[in-house]
Coordinates of C-alpha atoms in Angstrom, one line a residue:
M894 CA 0.0 0.0 0.0
S895 CA 1.4 3.4 -1.0
P896 CA 1.5 6.2 1.7
R897 CA -0.5 8.3 -0.8
A898 CA -3.5 5.9 -0.6
L899 CA -5.4 8.0 1.9
K900 CA -8.8 7.2 3.4
P901 CA -11.3 8.3 0.7
L902 CA -13.8 11.1 1.1
E903 CA -17.4 10.1 1.9
P904 CA -18.9 9.5 -1.6
S905 CA -21.9 11.8 -1.0
A906 CA -19.4 14.6 -0.3
T907 CA -17.0 14.0 -3.2
P908 CA -17.2 17.0 -5.6
P909 CA -17.1 16.1 -9.3
E910 CA -13.7 17.8 -9.8
L911 CA -12.1 15.2 -7.5
I912 CA -13.6 12.2 -9.4
R913 CA -11.9 10.4 -12.3
N914 CA -13.8 7.7 -14.2
F915 CA -11.7 5.4 -16.4
C916 CA -11.6 1.9 -17.8
I917 CA -8.8 -0.4 -19.0
I918 CA -9.0 -1.7 -22.6
A919 CA -6.7 -4.3 -24.0
H920 CA -6.5 -7.6 -25.9
I921 CA -7.2 -10.8 -24.1
D922 CA -4.2 -11.9 -21.9
H923 CA -2.3 -8.5 -22.0
G924 CA -2.4 -8.1 -18.2
K925 CA -5.6 -6.0 -17.5
S926 CA -6.6 -7.9 -14.4
T927 CA -3.0 -8.1 -13.1
L928 CA -2.7 -4.3 -13.5
A929 CA -6.0 -3.8 -11.7
D930 CA -4.8 -6.1 -8.9
R931 CA -1.7 -3.8 -8.4
M932 CA -3.9 -0.7 -8.4
L933 CA -6.1 -2.2 -5.7
Q934 CA -3.1 -3.0 -3.6
I935 CA -1.3 0.3 -4.1
T936 CA -4.4 2.4 -3.3
G937 CA -5.1 0.2 -0.2
V938 CA -8.7 -0.8 -0.9
V939 CA -7.7 -4.5 -0.7
S940 CA -5.3 -5.5 2.1
D941 CA -2.3 -7.7 1.3
R942 CA -3.9 -10.4 3.5
D943 CA -7.1 -10.5 1.3
M944 CA -5.3 -10.1 -2.0
R945 CA -5.5 -12.8 -4.6
A946 CA -4.7 -12.9 -8.3
Q947 CA -7.5 -11.6 -10.6
Y948 CA -9.3 -10.1 -7.6
L949 CA -12.0 -8.5 -9.7
D950 CA -12.8 -11.7 -11.7
R951 CA -15.5 -13.2 -9.4
M952 CA -16.5 -16.2 -11.5
D953 CA -14.6 -19.5 -11.2
I954 CA -14.8 -19.8 -15.0
E955 CA -13.0 -16.5 -15.4
R956 CA -10.2 -17.5 -13.0
E957 CA -9.8 -21.0 -14.6
R958 CA -9.5 -19.6 -18.1
G959 CA -7.6 -16.5 -17.2
I960 CA -10.1 -14.2 -19.0
T961 CA -12.5 -11.5 -18.0
I962 CA -16.1 -12.0 -18.9
K963 CA -17.9 -9.4 -16.8
S964 CA -16.9 -5.8 -16.4
Q965 CA -16.3 -4.9 -12.7
A966 CA -16.4 -1.4 -11.3
V967 CA -14.3 -0.4 -8.3
R968 CA -13.6 2.9 -6.4
M969 CA -10.1 3.7 -5.2
P970 CA -8.6 6.7 -3.3
W971 CA -5.5 8.5 -4.6
A972 CA -3.7 11.5 -3.2
L973 CA -1.9 14.0 -5.5
T974 CA -0.2 17.3 -4.6
D975 CA -1.0 20.3 -6.8
P976 CA 2.4 21.7 -7.9
S977 CA 1.1 25.3 -8.1
T978 CA -0.5 25.5 -4.6
G979 CA 1.3 22.7 -2.8
A980 CA -2.0 21.4 -1.4
A981 CA -2.7 17.6 -1.4
S982 CA -6.1 16.4 -2.6
T983 CA -7.6 12.9 -2.3
Y984 CA -9.2 11.9 -5.6
A985 CA -11.8 9.1 -6.1
L986 CA -10.8 6.9 -9.0
N987 CA -13.6 4.8 -10.4
M988 CA -12.1 2.0 -12.5
I989 CA -14.0 -0.4 -14.7
D990 CA -12.1 -3.6 -15.6
T991 CA -13.3 -4.7 -19.0
P992 CA -13.2 -8.0 -21.0
G993 CA -10.7 -8.4 -23.9
H994 CA -12.3 -11.0 -26.1
V995 CA -14.1 -10.0 -29.3
D996 CA -17.3 -11.8 -28.1
F997 CA -17.7 -9.4 -25.2
T998 CA -17.4 -6.1 -27.1
Y999 CA -20.9 -5.1 -25.8
E1000 CA -19.6 -5.2 -22.2
V1001 CA -16.7 -2.9 -23.3
S1002 CA -19.0 -0.4 -25.1
R1003 CA -21.2 0.0 -21.9
S1004 CA -18.1 0.5 -19.8
L1005 CA -16.8 3.2 -22.2
A1006 CA -20.1 5.1 -21.9
A1007 CA -19.6 5.4 -18.1
C1008 CA -16.1 6.8 -18.4
E1009 CA -14.2 10.0 -19.4
G1010 CA -10.9 8.2 -20.1
A1011 CA -9.4 4.9 -21.0
I1012 CA -6.0 3.2 -20.4
L1013 CA -4.9 1.6 -23.7
L1014 CA -2.9 -1.4 -22.4
V1015 CA -0.5 -3.2 -24.7
D1016 CA 1.8 -6.2 -23.9
A1017 CA 5.4 -5.0 -24.4
A1018 CA 6.4 -8.4 -25.7
Q1019 CA 3.5 -8.8 -28.3
G1020 CA 2.5 -5.3 -29.4
I1021 CA -0.9 -4.1 -30.4
E1022 CA -3.5 -6.8 -31.3
A1023 CA -6.7 -6.7 -33.4
Q1024 CA -9.1 -6.5 -30.4
T1025 CA -7.1 -3.6 -28.9
L1026 CA -7.5 -1.7 -32.1
A1027 CA -11.2 -2.4 -32.2
N1028 CA -11.7 -1.2 -28.6
L1029 CA -9.4 1.8 -29.2
Y1030 CA -11.7 2.9 -32.1
L1031 CA -14.7 2.5 -29.8
A1032 CA -13.1 4.7 -27.1
L1033 CA -12.2 7.4 -29.7
E1034 CA -15.8 7.3 -31.0
N1035 CA -16.9 8.1 -27.3
D1036 CA -14.4 11.0 -27.2
L1037 CA -12.4 9.5 -24.3
Q1038 CA -9.0 10.7 -23.2
I1039 CA -6.6 7.8 -24.1
I1040 CA -3.5 7.0 -21.9
P1041 CA -1.2 4.7 -23.8
V1042 CA 0.6 2.1 -21.5
L1043 CA 3.0 -0.7 -22.2
N1044 CA 2.6 -3.6 -19.7
K1045 CA 4.9 -6.5 -18.8
I1046 CA 8.1 -4.5 -19.4
D1047 CA 9.9 -6.9 -16.9
L1048 CA 9.7 -9.8 -19.4
P1049 CA 13.0 -10.8 -21.1
A1050 CA 11.2 -10.8 -24.5
A1051 CA 9.8 -7.2 -24.0
D1052 CA 10.7 -4.6 -26.6
P1053 CA 9.3 -1.4 -25.2
E1054 CA 11.1 1.0 -27.6
K1055 CA 9.7 -0.8 -30.7
Y1056 CA 6.1 -1.0 -29.4
A1057 CA 6.1 2.5 -27.9
A1058 CA 6.9 3.8 -31.4
E1059 CA 4.0 1.6 -32.8
L1060 CA 1.6 3.0 -30.2
A1061 CA 2.7 6.6 -30.8
N1062 CA 2.2 6.2 -34.6
L1063 CA -1.3 4.8 -34.0
I1064 CA -2.8 7.4 -31.7
G1065 CA -0.5 10.3 -32.3
G1066 CA 2.1 11.7 -29.9
K1067 CA 5.7 10.8 -29.0
P1068 CA 7.1 7.4 -28.0
E1069 CA 8.4 8.8 -24.7
D1070 CA 4.9 9.7 -23.7
V1071 CA 3.9 6.1 -23.6
L1072 CA 4.0 4.9 -20.0
R1073 CA 6.0 1.7 -19.2
V1074 CA 4.6 -0.4 -16.3
S1075 CA 4.7 -3.9 -14.9
G1076 CA 1.4 -5.1 -13.5
K1077 CA 3.2 -8.1 -11.9
T1078 CA 5.9 -6.1 -10.0
G1079 CA 4.0 -2.8 -9.6
M1080 CA 6.8 -0.9 -11.4
G1081 CA 5.4 2.4 -12.9
V1082 CA 1.8 1.9 -11.5
E1083 CA 2.0 5.0 -9.2
E1084 CA 3.1 7.2 -12.1
L1085 CA 0.1 5.8 -14.1
L1086 CA -2.3 6.7 -11.2
D1087 CA -0.8 10.3 -11.3
R1088 CA -1.2 10.4 -15.0
I1089 CA -4.9 9.4 -14.7
V1090 CA -5.6 12.2 -12.3
E1091 CA -3.7 14.8 -14.4
Q1092 CA -5.0 13.8 -17.9
I1093 CA -8.5 12.4 -17.6
P1094 CA -11.1 15.1 -17.3
A1095 CA -13.4 15.4 -14.4
P1096 CA -17.1 14.3 -15.0
V1097 CA -19.5 17.1 -16.0
G1098 CA -23.1 17.3 -14.9
D1099 CA -25.7 19.6 -13.3
A1100 CA -25.9 19.0 -9.5
T1101 CA -29.1 21.0 -9.2
A1102 CA -31.0 19.3 -12.0
P1103 CA -33.4 16.3 -11.5
A1104 CA -31.5 13.1 -10.9
R1105 CA -30.5 11.1 -13.9
A1106 CA -28.4 7.9 -13.6
M1107 CA -27.5 5.5 -16.4
I1108 CA -27.7 1.7 -15.7
F1109 CA -24.5 0.2 -17.2
D1110 CA -24.7 -3.2 -15.5
S1111 CA -26.8 -5.3 -13.1
V1112 CA -26.4 -8.7 -11.3
Y1113 CA -28.8 -11.0 -9.5
D1114 CA -28.1 -11.7 -5.8
A1115 CA -30.1 -14.6 -4.3
Y1116 CA -30.5 -12.7 -1.0
R1117 CA -30.8 -9.1 -2.0
G1118 CA -32.5 -9.3 -5.4
V1119 CA -31.3 -7.3 -8.3
V1120 CA -28.2 -5.2 -7.7
T1121 CA -28.0 -2.3 -10.3
Y1122 CA -24.8 -0.5 -11.2
V1123 CA -25.2 3.1 -12.2
R1124 CA -23.2 6.1 -13.3
M1125 CA -24.7 9.4 -12.0
V1126 CA -24.9 12.1 -14.7
D1127 CA -27.1 14.8 -13.1
G1128 CA -28.5 15.5 -9.7
K1129 CA -28.3 13.2 -6.7
L1130 CA -29.8 10.0 -5.4
E1131 CA -30.2 9.2 -1.6
P1132 CA -31.3 6.2 0.3
R1133 CA -35.0 5.7 1.2
E1134 CA -36.2 7.9 -1.7
R1135 CA -38.5 6.6 -4.4
I1136 CA -37.0 6.1 -7.8
Q1137 CA -38.5 5.6 -11.3
M1138 CA -37.2 3.7 -14.3
M1139 CA -37.8 6.0 -17.3
S1140 CA -38.4 3.3 -20.0
T1141 CA -40.8 1.1 -18.0
K1142 CA -42.1 3.8 -15.6
A1143 CA -41.7 1.2 -12.8
T1144 CA -41.1 2.8 -9.4
H1145 CA -39.2 1.3 -6.4
D1146 CA -38.0 2.3 -3.0
L1147 CA -34.2 2.8 -2.8
L1148 CA -33.2 0.5 0.1
E1149 CA -29.5 0.9 -0.2
I1150 CA -27.1 3.0 -2.2
G1151 CA -23.3 2.7 -2.2
V1152 CA -20.0 2.2 -4.0
S1153 CA -17.9 -0.9 -4.7
S1154 CA -14.5 -0.5 -3.0
P1155 CA -14.2 -3.3 -4.2
E1156 CA -16.7 -4.9 -1.7
P1157 CA -20.1 -3.0 -1.4
V1158 CA -19.8 0.0 0.9
P1159 CA -23.2 1.7 1.7
T1160 CA -23.1 5.5 1.5
K1161 CA -25.4 8.5 2.1
G1162 CA -26.0 9.0 -1.6
L1163 CA -24.4 9.4 -5.0
G1164 CA -23.7 12.8 -6.7
V1165 CA -22.7 14.0 -10.2
G1166 CA -20.1 11.8 -11.9
E1167 CA -20.1 9.0 -9.3
V1168 CA -20.2 5.3 -10.1
G1169 CA -22.0 3.1 -7.6
Y1170 CA -24.7 0.5 -7.0
L1171 CA -28.4 0.6 -6.0
I1172 CA -30.5 -2.1 -4.3
T1173 CA -34.3 -1.9 -4.4
G1174 CA -35.2 -5.4 -3.3
V1175 CA -36.8 -6.1 -6.7
K1176 CA -36.7 -9.8 -7.5
D1177 CA -38.1 -9.6 -11.1
V1178 CA -35.0 -9.6 -13.3
R1179 CA -36.7 -7.9 -16.2
Q1180 CA -37.3 -4.6 -14.2
S1181 CA -33.7 -3.5 -14.3
K1182 CA -32.8 -3.0 -18.0
V1183 CA -29.2 -2.2 -18.9
G1184 CA -29.2 1.2 -20.7
D1185 CA -32.2 2.5 -18.9
T1186 CA -32.2 5.9 -17.0
I1187 CA -33.1 6.1 -13.3
T1188 CA -34.7 9.3 -12.0
N1189 CA -36.4 10.6 -8.8
Q1190 CA -40.2 9.9 -8.8
R1191 CA -41.0 13.1 -6.9
K1192 CA -39.0 15.3 -9.2
P1193 CA -38.5 13.3 -12.4
A1194 CA -36.2 14.3 -15.3
S1195 CA -38.0 15.1 -18.6
D1196 CA -35.5 13.4 -21.0
A1197 CA -33.9 10.0 -20.7
L1198 CA -30.2 9.6 -21.3
A1199 CA -29.1 8.1 -24.7
G1200 CA -29.0 4.3 -24.0
Y1201 CA -26.9 1.7 -25.7
T1202 CA -27.5 0.2 -29.1
D1203 CA -29.0 -3.3 -28.5
P1204 CA -26.4 -6.0 -29.5
K1205 CA -27.3 -8.1 -32.5
P1206 CA -26.7 -11.8 -32.0
M1207 CA -24.2 -13.3 -34.4
V1208 CA -24.6 -17.0 -33.7
F1209 CA -27.7 -19.0 -32.8
S1210 CA -27.9 -22.3 -31.1
G1211 CA -30.7 -24.4 -29.5
I1212 CA -30.3 -25.2 -25.8
Y1213 CA -32.3 -28.1 -24.5
P1214 CA -32.5 -29.8 -21.0
I1215 CA -31.5 -33.5 -21.2
D1216 CA -34.3 -34.1 -18.6
G1217 CA -37.5 -32.5 -20.0
S1218 CA -38.7 -31.7 -16.4
D1219 CA -35.8 -29.2 -16.1
Y1220 CA -37.4 -26.9 -18.7
A1221 CA -38.9 -24.4 -16.1
D1222 CA -35.5 -24.3 -14.3
L1223 CA -33.8 -23.6 -17.6
R1224 CA -36.1 -20.6 -18.3
E1225 CA -35.5 -19.2 -14.8
A1226 CA -31.7 -19.7 -15.2
L1227 CA -31.7 -17.9 -18.6
D1228 CA -33.8 -15.0 -17.0
K1229 CA -31.1 -14.6 -14.3
L1230 CA -28.2 -14.8 -16.7
K1231 CA -29.9 -12.2 -19.0
L1232 CA -29.6 -9.8 -16.1
S1233 CA -25.8 -10.1 -15.8
D1234 CA -25.4 -10.5 -19.6
A1235 CA -27.6 -8.1 -21.5
S1236 CA -26.4 -9.4 -24.9
L1237 CA -28.0 -12.9 -24.4
Q1238 CA -31.2 -13.3 -26.3
Y1239 CA -33.5 -16.3 -26.2
E1240 CA -37.0 -17.6 -27.2
P1241 CA -38.8 -20.9 -26.6
E1242 CA -38.7 -23.5 -29.4
T1243 CA -39.5 -27.2 -29.7
S1244 CA -37.7 -30.0 -31.5
V1245 CA -39.2 -33.4 -32.5
A1246 CA -36.0 -35.1 -31.4
L1247 CA -35.0 -33.0 -28.4
G1248 CA -38.3 -31.8 -26.9
F1249 CA -38.8 -28.3 -25.4
G1250 CA -35.9 -25.9 -25.2
F1251 CA -34.8 -22.4 -26.2
R1252 CA -33.3 -20.8 -29.3
C1253 CA -30.6 -18.6 -28.0
G1254 CA -28.7 -15.8 -29.8
F1255 CA -25.0 -15.2 -28.9
L1256 CA -22.3 -12.7 -29.9
G1257 CA -19.9 -15.5 -30.8
L1258 CA -18.8 -19.0 -30.1
L1259 CA -16.9 -18.2 -26.9
H1260 CA -20.0 -16.4 -25.6
L1261 CA -22.0 -19.6 -26.4
E1262 CA -19.5 -21.8 -24.6
I1263 CA -19.4 -19.5 -21.5
I1264 CA -23.2 -19.3 -21.2
T1265 CA -23.7 -23.1 -21.5
E1266 CA -20.9 -23.6 -18.9
R1267 CA -22.4 -21.1 -16.6
L1268 CA -25.9 -22.7 -16.9
S1269 CA -24.5 -26.1 -16.0
R1270 CA -22.2 -24.9 -13.2
E1271 CA -24.3 -22.1 -11.5
F1272 CA -27.7 -23.7 -12.0
D1273 CA -26.8 -27.4 -12.0
L1274 CA -28.5 -28.2 -15.4
D1275 CA -27.6 -31.0 -17.9
L1276 CA -27.9 -29.5 -21.4
I1277 CA -27.6 -30.4 -25.1
T1278 CA -26.7 -27.5 -27.5
T1279 CA -27.4 -27.9 -31.2
A1280 CA -24.9 -27.0 -33.9
P1281 CA -24.4 -23.2 -34.1
S1282 CA -26.0 -21.4 -37.0
V1283 CA -26.3 -17.8 -38.2
T1284 CA -29.3 -15.9 -39.6
Y1285 CA -30.2 -16.4 -43.2
E1286 CA -32.8 -14.4 -45.4
V1287 CA -34.5 -16.8 -47.8
T1288 CA -36.6 -15.6 -50.7
T1289 CA -39.0 -18.2 -52.1
D1290 CA -40.3 -18.4 -55.7
T1291 CA -43.5 -16.7 -54.7
G1292 CA -41.5 -13.7 -53.5
E1293 CA -42.0 -14.4 -49.7
M1294 CA -39.1 -13.5 -47.5
V1295 CA -38.3 -15.9 -44.6
T1296 CA -35.8 -15.2 -41.8
V1297 CA -34.1 -18.5 -40.8
T1298 CA -32.2 -18.8 -37.5
N1299 CA -32.7 -22.6 -37.3
P1300 CA -32.4 -25.1 -40.3
S1301 CA -35.8 -26.5 -39.4
E1302 CA -37.3 -23.1 -40.4
Y1303 CA -35.9 -23.4 -43.9
P1304 CA -38.8 -23.3 -46.4
D1305 CA -39.5 -26.6 -48.2
G1306 CA -40.6 -25.2 -51.6
R1307 CA -38.5 -23.8 -54.4
V1308 CA -36.0 -21.2 -53.2
A1309 CA -35.2 -18.2 -55.4
S1310 CA -32.3 -16.8 -53.4
V1311 CA -30.6 -17.0 -50.0
S1312 CA -28.6 -14.2 -48.4
E1313 CA -26.2 -14.7 -45.6
P1314 CA -24.6 -12.3 -43.1
V1315 CA -21.2 -10.9 -43.9
V1316 CA -18.6 -9.6 -41.5
K1317 CA -15.6 -7.3 -42.0
V1318 CA -12.6 -9.2 -40.5
G1319 CA -9.4 -7.6 -39.3
I1320 CA -6.5 -10.0 -38.7
L1321 CA -3.1 -8.8 -37.2
L1322 CA -0.2 -11.2 -37.7
P1323 CA 3.5 -11.4 -38.2
K1324 CA 4.5 -11.0 -41.9
D1325 CA 5.9 -14.6 -42.1
Y1326 CA 2.4 -16.1 -41.9
V1327 CA 0.6 -13.8 -44.5
G1328 CA 0.5 -16.5 -47.2
T1329 CA -1.0 -19.3 -45.0
V1330 CA -3.6 -16.9 -43.5
M1331 CA -4.6 -15.7 -47.0
E1332 CA -5.0 -19.3 -48.1
L1333 CA -7.2 -20.0 -45.1
C1334 CA -9.4 -16.9 -45.7
Q1335 CA -9.8 -17.8 -49.4
S1336 CA -10.9 -21.4 -48.5
R1337 CA -13.6 -19.8 -46.3
R1338 CA -14.9 -17.7 -49.2
G1339 CA -13.2 -14.5 -48.0
T1340 CA -12.6 -11.4 -50.2
L1341 CA -9.5 -9.4 -49.6
L1342 CA -10.2 -5.7 -48.8
G1343 CA -6.7 -4.5 -48.1
M1344 CA -3.4 -5.2 -46.4
D1345 CA -1.4 -2.7 -44.2
Y1346 CA 2.0 -2.9 -42.6
L1347 CA 1.7 -1.5 -39.1
S1348 CA 5.5 -2.0 -38.6
E1349 CA 8.2 -3.7 -40.6
D1350 CA 7.2 -7.2 -39.3
R1351 CA 3.5 -6.8 -38.4
V1352 CA 0.7 -6.9 -41.0
E1353 CA -3.0 -6.1 -40.8
L1354 CA -5.2 -8.1 -43.3
R1355 CA -8.8 -7.0 -43.9
Y1356 CA -11.3 -9.4 -45.4
N1357 CA -15.0 -9.6 -46.1
M1358 CA -16.2 -13.1 -45.1
P1359 CA -19.5 -14.9 -44.6
L1360 CA -20.2 -15.1 -40.8
G1361 CA -21.2 -18.8 -41.2
E1362 CA -17.7 -19.6 -42.3
I1363 CA -16.0 -18.1 -39.3
V1364 CA -18.3 -19.0 -36.4
F1365 CA -17.3 -22.7 -36.3
D1366 CA -13.6 -23.3 -36.1
F1367 CA -12.0 -20.4 -38.0
F1368 CA -10.4 -18.9 -34.9
D1369 CA -8.8 -22.3 -33.9
Q1370 CA -7.5 -22.8 -37.5
L1371 CA -6.1 -19.3 -37.5
K1372 CA -4.3 -19.8 -34.2
S1373 CA -2.8 -23.2 -35.3
K1374 CA -1.6 -21.9 -38.7
T1375 CA 0.2 -18.9 -37.1
Q1376 CA 1.5 -20.6 -33.9
G1377 CA -0.9 -18.5 -31.8
Y1378 CA 0.5 -15.1 -33.1
A1379 CA -2.5 -13.9 -35.1
S1380 CA -5.4 -12.0 -33.5
L1381 CA -8.8 -11.5 -35.0
D1382 CA -11.6 -9.0 -34.8
Y1383 CA -14.8 -8.7 -36.8
E1384 CA -17.8 -6.5 -37.2
P1385 CA -21.1 -6.9 -39.1
A1386 CA -20.9 -5.7 -42.8
G1387 CA -24.4 -6.4 -44.2
S1388 CA -25.3 -9.5 -46.2
Q1389 CA -24.7 -11.1 -49.6
E1390 CA -26.4 -13.7 -51.8
A1391 CA -24.8 -17.1 -51.8
D1392 CA -25.4 -20.6 -53.2
L1393 CA -26.5 -22.2 -49.9
V1394 CA -28.5 -25.4 -49.5
K1395 CA -30.1 -27.2 -46.5
V1396 CA -28.7 -30.7 -45.9
D1397 CA -31.2 -33.0 -44.2
I1398 CA -30.3 -36.2 -42.4
L1399 CA -32.9 -38.9 -42.8
L1400 CA -33.1 -42.1 -40.6
Q1401 CA -35.2 -44.7 -42.4
G1402 CA -36.7 -42.0 -44.6
E1403 CA -37.7 -39.6 -41.7
K1404 CA -35.9 -36.3 -41.2
V1405 CA -34.2 -35.7 -37.9
D1406 CA -34.4 -31.9 -37.5
A1407 CA -31.6 -31.6 -34.9
F1408 CA -29.0 -32.8 -37.5
S1409 CA -30.1 -30.6 -40.4
S1410 CA -27.7 -27.8 -41.4
I1411 CA -27.4 -25.0 -43.9
V1412 CA -24.1 -25.1 -45.8
H1413 CA -22.6 -23.9 -49.1
R1414 CA -23.4 -26.2 -52.0
E1415 CA -19.6 -27.0 -52.5
K1416 CA -19.4 -28.3 -48.9
A1417 CA -22.7 -30.1 -48.8
Y1418 CA -21.4 -33.5 -49.9
A1419 CA -18.5 -33.4 -47.4
Y1420 CA -21.0 -32.5 -44.6
G1421 CA -23.4 -35.3 -45.7
T1422 CA -20.8 -38.1 -45.8
L1423 CA -19.3 -37.1 -42.5
M1424 CA -22.6 -36.9 -40.6
T1425 CA -23.9 -40.2 -42.1
E1426 CA -20.7 -41.9 -41.2
R1427 CA -20.7 -40.5 -37.6
L1428 CA -24.3 -41.6 -37.0
R1429 CA -23.6 -45.1 -38.3
K1430 CA -21.0 -45.5 -35.6
L1431 CA -23.2 -43.9 -32.9
I1432 CA -26.7 -45.4 -33.4
P1433 CA -27.0 -48.9 -32.0
R1434 CA -28.0 -51.7 -34.3
Q1435 CA -31.8 -52.5 -34.6
Q1436 CA -33.6 -55.7 -35.4
F1437 CA -33.9 -54.5 -39.0
E1438 CA -31.5 -52.7 -41.4
V1439 CA -31.6 -48.9 -41.0
P1440 CA -30.5 -46.6 -43.9
I1441 CA -28.9 -43.2 -42.9
Q1442 CA -29.2 -40.7 -45.7
A1443 CA -28.1 -37.1 -46.3
A1444 CA -30.3 -35.2 -48.8
I1445 CA -30.6 -31.8 -50.4
G1446 CA -34.4 -31.6 -51.0
A1447 CA -35.4 -34.9 -52.6
R1448 CA -31.9 -35.7 -53.9
I1449 CA -29.9 -38.1 -51.8
I1450 CA -26.2 -37.2 -51.7
A1451 CA -24.8 -39.7 -49.2
R1452 CA -25.8 -43.0 -47.5
E1453 CA -24.7 -45.4 -44.9
N1454 CA -26.4 -48.5 -43.6
I1455 CA -26.7 -49.8 -40.0
R1456 CA -26.8 -53.6 -40.4
A1457 CA -29.6 -55.5 -38.7
I1458 CA -29.0 -57.7 -35.6
R1459 CA -29.5 -61.2 -37.0
K1460 CA -30.6 -64.2 -35.0
D1461 CA -29.1 -67.4 -36.3
V1462 CA -32.3 -69.3 -37.2
L1463 CA -30.3 -72.1 -38.8
A1464 CA -28.7 -73.1 -35.5
K1465 CA -31.2 -75.9 -34.9
C1466 CA -30.8 -77.4 -38.4
Y1467 CA -28.2 -80.1 -38.7
G1468 CA -28.1 -82.0 -41.9
G1469 CA -31.5 -82.2 -43.7
D1470 CA -32.6 -80.7 -47.0
I1471 CA -31.5 -77.2 -48.2
T1472 CA -35.2 -76.3 -48.8
R1473 CA -35.9 -76.5 -45.0
K1474 CA -33.1 -74.0 -44.3
R1475 CA -34.2 -71.7 -47.1
K1476 CA -37.8 -71.8 -45.8
L1477 CA -36.6 -70.6 -42.3
L1478 CA -34.4 -67.8 -43.9
E1479 CA -37.4 -66.6 -46.0
K1480 CA -39.6 -66.6 -42.9
Q1481 CA -37.0 -64.5 -41.1
K1482 CA -36.7 -62.1 -44.1
E1483 CA -40.5 -61.5 -44.1
G1484 CA -40.5 -60.8 -40.4
K1485 CA -37.6 -58.3 -40.8
K1486 CA -39.6 -56.6 -43.6
R1487 CA -42.7 -56.4 -41.5
M1488 CA -40.7 -55.0 -38.5
K1489 CA -39.1 -52.4 -40.8
M1490 CA -42.5 -51.1 -41.8
V1491 CA -43.7 -50.6 -38.2
G1492 CA -40.4 -50.2 -36.4
R1493 CA -39.1 -46.8 -35.3
V1494 CA -35.4 -45.9 -35.0
E1495 CA -34.7 -44.8 -31.5
V1496 CA -31.7 -42.4 -31.3
P1497 CA -30.2 -42.6 -27.8
Q1498 CA -29.5 -39.2 -26.0
E1499 CA -25.7 -40.0 -26.0
A1500 CA -25.7 -40.4 -29.8
F1501 CA -27.3 -36.9 -30.1
I1502 CA -24.8 -35.4 -27.8
A1503 CA -21.8 -37.0 -29.5
A1504 CA -23.0 -36.2 -33.0
L1505 CA -23.8 -32.6 -32.2
S1506 CA -20.7 -31.9 -30.2
G1507 CA -18.7 -33.4 -33.1
D1508 CA -20.5 -31.0 -35.5
V1509 CA -17.6 -28.6 -35.5
E1510 CA -15.3 -31.3 -36.9
A1511 CA -17.9 -32.2 -39.5
K1512 CA -17.8 -28.7 -40.9
K1513 CA -14.0 -28.6 -41.4

């Protein structure tokens, strides 16, 4: 703890000029959480005894994977002496630790809207990455003050001079203005805290106006209900007053108000520019909407604050409980997760094979993986997820337009055209791997938009690519072909027409909707053969022969057979005439034929799980 980490002022008495709101933006694994840990230690809000690595990452899943999923706000005190007057002032620094993965950009955009400045953190051994660039552009759009910082300068592989020049070229300024810190050892962190106070502007707002607070996050607490995190813009909120949500007009009593430091600390109120939490005792998770404006019911504000643009799901997948009786629990679990993750979208759907479940929209594959893991860990649910798909616009011969998020919604009649979503992809990589990455992008139907050298050995490639081609295993392939050095960022870029077809999987002539997929015509045969082969190995043999077919419309493109289990009816025949044996075999044949007409193929749950989890490999 630094001697300059003084006891903070009572939040309700903190004037706006002594408040600094900032966030840390960086690529995944560039040391955001480690730097945040050092700041918490140096400012004294977490004692050395209570300190642990990744302090602000509260979920087990974040700590295991070493990634930040949820933004966390924390208030820290910091004393700085004014050189002109010689007087020391204690400032309240509100820091929001943000995620670094492309799938959680929505979390980052909400954090940026609650701040006046951002620390642009770059690994001194790796340099700037694609996601850092994307988050930097987001921060510049929000007119934030950027403080460039090189982290991990204590590493033997660090090259601070080279990457400081790269950062200076990117945002303007001189290489010597780029701060050099080590989140691990704490070197340079005090200078960074000084720079935050000096360079980031104080929040601006009208203290006498009616209260207006922007909800930038909320979580569900089993004991206290919904905990809402807000950034005060105008006026003041105090405990025990009645507040109103401006979008829903719902009113609540304010039971507790306070700041996170980093544990909740109740206060006598929140004023202009402060970041804190509110507890109203509300249990209905839908009544605290991220992006909403909170005001005082007695003296309400006339205009709501500009909220956030709703995130558009990029990837859709069906989530079904293995035990059908868990359906109500799954709905409740999704409601609670929606509160802490506003970008999750879902609606009920049914499947002939899997029963009742939900069609969920995600921002990407990691987002899908994290949500399903959280559902199984936090709510103890056993789930099946169907193969991920994207949204397609299908125009039929009659001119009707159908939006397809699930292959089972694909129209059966003649299709005039299909349009698929396209994304603009930015890939940052060392120049040695340009050829292999271009080859990978072209195999995924990518169109080169441009190529820029950021430095003598780092290249940025820009491609237009169909989203359906990158949501499955593109990221894994990119990492393996570049030995982990390439980084990826993408943003929506409209849609384009493509030659896409729906491949159905038929078991004994009946479609199994869970295995259907929409793929490009060139890849349809490969998908069909792989799925039929996989199912042949997974489905147990029946008393009769079962054909597994892959079809585009009425045309069969691949077939495998599951051979029947045969009883040896000739076992009791020893010697005797051949006609007697033939008669027994014919009788068995007739019985098999009759059984095939009335028999149903039962696909065990394990076969569904194995076939669907292997779907990613089927698409390679």
